[in-house]
mmCIF file with all atom_site columns, C-alpha atoms in Angstrom:
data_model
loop_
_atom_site.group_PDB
_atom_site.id
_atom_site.type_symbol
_atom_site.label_atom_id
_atom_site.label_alt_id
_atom_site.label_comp_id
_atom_site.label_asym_id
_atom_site.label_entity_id
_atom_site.label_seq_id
_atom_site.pdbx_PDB_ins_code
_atom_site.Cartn_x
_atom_site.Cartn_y
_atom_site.Cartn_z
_atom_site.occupancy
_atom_site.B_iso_or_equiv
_atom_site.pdbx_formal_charge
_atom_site.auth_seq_id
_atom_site.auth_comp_id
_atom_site.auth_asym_id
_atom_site.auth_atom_id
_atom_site.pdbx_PDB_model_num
ATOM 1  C CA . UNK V 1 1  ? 98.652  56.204 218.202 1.00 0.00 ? 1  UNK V CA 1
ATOM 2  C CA . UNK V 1 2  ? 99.732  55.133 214.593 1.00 0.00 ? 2  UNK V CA 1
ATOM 3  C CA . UNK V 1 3  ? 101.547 55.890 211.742 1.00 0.00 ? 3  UNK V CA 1
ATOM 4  C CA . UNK V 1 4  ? 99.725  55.014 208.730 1.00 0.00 ? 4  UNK V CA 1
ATOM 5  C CA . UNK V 1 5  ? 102.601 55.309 206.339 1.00 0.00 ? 5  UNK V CA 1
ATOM 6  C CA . UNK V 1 6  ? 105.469 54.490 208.510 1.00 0.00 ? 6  UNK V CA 1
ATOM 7  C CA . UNK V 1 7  ? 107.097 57.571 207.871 1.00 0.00 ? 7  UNK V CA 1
ATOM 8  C CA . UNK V 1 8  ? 104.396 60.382 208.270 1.00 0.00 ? 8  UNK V CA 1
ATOM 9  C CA . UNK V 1 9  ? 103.573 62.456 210.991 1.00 0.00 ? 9  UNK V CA 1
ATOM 10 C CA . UNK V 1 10 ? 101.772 60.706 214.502 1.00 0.00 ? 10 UNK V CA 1
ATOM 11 C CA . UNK V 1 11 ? 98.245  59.973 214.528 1.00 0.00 ? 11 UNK V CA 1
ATOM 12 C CA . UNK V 1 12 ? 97.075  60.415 217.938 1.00 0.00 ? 12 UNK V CA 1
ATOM 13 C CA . UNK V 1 13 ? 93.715  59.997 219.088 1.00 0.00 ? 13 UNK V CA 1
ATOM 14 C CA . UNK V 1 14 ? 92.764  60.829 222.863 1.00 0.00 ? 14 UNK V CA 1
ATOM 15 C CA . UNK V 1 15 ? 89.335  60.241 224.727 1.00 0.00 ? 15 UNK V CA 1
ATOM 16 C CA . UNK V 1 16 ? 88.690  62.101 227.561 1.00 0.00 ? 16 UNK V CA 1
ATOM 17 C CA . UNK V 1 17 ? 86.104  62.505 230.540 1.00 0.00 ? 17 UNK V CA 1
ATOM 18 C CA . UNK V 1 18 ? 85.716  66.045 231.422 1.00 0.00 ? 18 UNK V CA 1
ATOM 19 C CA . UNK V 1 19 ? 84.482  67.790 234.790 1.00 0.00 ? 19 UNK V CA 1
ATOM 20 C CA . UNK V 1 20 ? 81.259  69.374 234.626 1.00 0.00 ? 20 UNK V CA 1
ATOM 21 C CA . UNK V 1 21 ? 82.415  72.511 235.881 1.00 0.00 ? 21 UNK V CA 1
ATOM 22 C CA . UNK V 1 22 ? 84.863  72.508 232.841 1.00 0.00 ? 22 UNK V CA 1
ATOM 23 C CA . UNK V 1 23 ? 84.187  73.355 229.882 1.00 0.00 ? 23 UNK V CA 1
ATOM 24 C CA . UNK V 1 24 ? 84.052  70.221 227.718 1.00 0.00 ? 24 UNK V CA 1
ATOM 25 C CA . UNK V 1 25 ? 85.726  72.595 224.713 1.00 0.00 ? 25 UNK V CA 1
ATOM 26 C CA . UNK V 1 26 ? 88.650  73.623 226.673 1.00 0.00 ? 26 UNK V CA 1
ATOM 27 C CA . UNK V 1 27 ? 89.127  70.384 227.983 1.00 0.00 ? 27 UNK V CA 1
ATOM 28 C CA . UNK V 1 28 ? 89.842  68.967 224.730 1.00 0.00 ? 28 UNK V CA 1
ATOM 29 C CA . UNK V 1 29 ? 91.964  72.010 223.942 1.00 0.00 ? 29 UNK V CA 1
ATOM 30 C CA . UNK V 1 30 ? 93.744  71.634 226.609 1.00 0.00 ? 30 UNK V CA 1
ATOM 31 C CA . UNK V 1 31 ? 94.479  67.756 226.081 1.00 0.00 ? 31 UNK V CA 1
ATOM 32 C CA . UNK V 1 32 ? 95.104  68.304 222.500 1.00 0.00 ? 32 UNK V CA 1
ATOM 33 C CA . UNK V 1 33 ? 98.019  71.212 223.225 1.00 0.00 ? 33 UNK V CA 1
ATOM 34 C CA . UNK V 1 34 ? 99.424  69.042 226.301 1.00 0.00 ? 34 UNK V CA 1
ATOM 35 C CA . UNK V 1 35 ? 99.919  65.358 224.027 1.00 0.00 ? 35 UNK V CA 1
ATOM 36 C CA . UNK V 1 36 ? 101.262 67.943 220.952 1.00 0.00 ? 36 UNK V CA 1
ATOM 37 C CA . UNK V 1 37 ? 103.900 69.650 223.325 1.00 0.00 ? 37 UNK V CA 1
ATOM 38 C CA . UNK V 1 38 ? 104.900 65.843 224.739 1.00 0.00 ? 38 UNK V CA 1
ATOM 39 C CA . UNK V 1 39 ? 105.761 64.323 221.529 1.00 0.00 ? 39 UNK V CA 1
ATOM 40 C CA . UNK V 1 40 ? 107.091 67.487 219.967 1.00 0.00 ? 40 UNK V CA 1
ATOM 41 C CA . UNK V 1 41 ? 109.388 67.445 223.403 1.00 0.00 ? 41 UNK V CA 1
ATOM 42 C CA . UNK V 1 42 ? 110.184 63.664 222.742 1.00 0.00 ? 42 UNK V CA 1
ATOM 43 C CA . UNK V 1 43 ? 110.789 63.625 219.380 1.00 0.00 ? 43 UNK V CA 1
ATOM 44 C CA . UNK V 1 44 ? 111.851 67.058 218.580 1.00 0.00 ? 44 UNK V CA 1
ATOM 45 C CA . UNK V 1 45 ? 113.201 66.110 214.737 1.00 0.00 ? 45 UNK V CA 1
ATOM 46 C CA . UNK V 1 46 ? 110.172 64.276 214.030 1.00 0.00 ? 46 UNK V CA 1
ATOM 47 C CA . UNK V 1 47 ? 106.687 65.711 211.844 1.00 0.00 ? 47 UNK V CA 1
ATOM 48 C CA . UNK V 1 48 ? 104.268 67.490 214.256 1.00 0.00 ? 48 UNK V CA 1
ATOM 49 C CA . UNK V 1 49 ? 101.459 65.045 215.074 1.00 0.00 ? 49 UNK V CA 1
ATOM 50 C CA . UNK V 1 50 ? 98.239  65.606 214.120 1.00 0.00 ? 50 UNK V CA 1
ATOM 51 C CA . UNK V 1 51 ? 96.269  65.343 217.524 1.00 0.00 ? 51 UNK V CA 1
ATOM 52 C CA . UNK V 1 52 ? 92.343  64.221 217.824 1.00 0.00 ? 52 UNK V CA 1
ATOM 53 C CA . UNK V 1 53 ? 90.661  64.367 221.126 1.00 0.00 ? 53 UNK V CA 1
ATOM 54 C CA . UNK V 1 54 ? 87.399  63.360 221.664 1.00 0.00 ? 54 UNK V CA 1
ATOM 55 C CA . UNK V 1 55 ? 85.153  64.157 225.106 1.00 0.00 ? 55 UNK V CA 1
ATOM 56 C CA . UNK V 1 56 ? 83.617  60.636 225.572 1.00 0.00 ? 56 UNK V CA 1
ATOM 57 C CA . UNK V 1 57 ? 81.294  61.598 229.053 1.00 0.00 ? 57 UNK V CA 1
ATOM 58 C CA . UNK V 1 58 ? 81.146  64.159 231.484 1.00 0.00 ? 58 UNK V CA 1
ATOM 59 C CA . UNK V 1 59 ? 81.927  63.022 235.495 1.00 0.00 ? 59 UNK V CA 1
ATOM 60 C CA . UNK V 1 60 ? 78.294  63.463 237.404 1.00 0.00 ? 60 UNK V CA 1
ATOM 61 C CA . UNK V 1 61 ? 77.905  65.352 240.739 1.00 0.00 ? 61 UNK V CA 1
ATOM 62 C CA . UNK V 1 62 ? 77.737  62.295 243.090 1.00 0.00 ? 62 UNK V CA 1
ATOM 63 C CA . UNK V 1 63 ? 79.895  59.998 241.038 1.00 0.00 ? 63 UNK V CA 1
ATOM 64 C CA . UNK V 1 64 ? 83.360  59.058 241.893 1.00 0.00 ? 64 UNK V CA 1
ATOM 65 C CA . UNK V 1 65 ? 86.234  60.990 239.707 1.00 0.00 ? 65 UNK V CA 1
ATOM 66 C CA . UNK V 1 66 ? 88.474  59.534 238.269 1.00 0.00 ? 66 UNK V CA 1
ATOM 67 C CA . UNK V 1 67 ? 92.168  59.595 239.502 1.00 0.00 ? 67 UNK V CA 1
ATOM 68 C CA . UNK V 1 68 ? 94.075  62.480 237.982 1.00 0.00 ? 68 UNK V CA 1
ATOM 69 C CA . UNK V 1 69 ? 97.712  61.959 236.477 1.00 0.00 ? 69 UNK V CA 1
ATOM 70 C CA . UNK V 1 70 ? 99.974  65.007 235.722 1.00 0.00 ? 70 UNK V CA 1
#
């Protein structure tokens, strides 16, 4: 997360790992609208920040998942 001017909007760049039987698309959708309605709901008088998720690996059948964290 940064700020390059110090007073613009929120940089925010997310990496996820996505389930195979999940589309890797909607995964980063979804991230992207969940960190956008989080900041806009913690800093409501601030710029919208601009939100870039990336989908760094896919979890394999057989492999253990990763703890998930609502």
């Amino acid at each position: 997360m940064t700020r390059p001017d110090g007073t613009g909007p929120w940089h925010v760049e997310v990496q996820v790992v996505a389930d195979p039987q999940a589309g890797a698309l909607d995964v980063a959708r979804a991230a992207c609208a969940s960190v956008e309605d989080r900041l806009t709901a913690l800093y409501p008088t601030q710029t919208a920040p601009h939100v870039t998720v990336s989908v760094t690996g896919v979890v394999g059948e057989g492999e253990e998942r990763p703890e998930r964290r609502e």
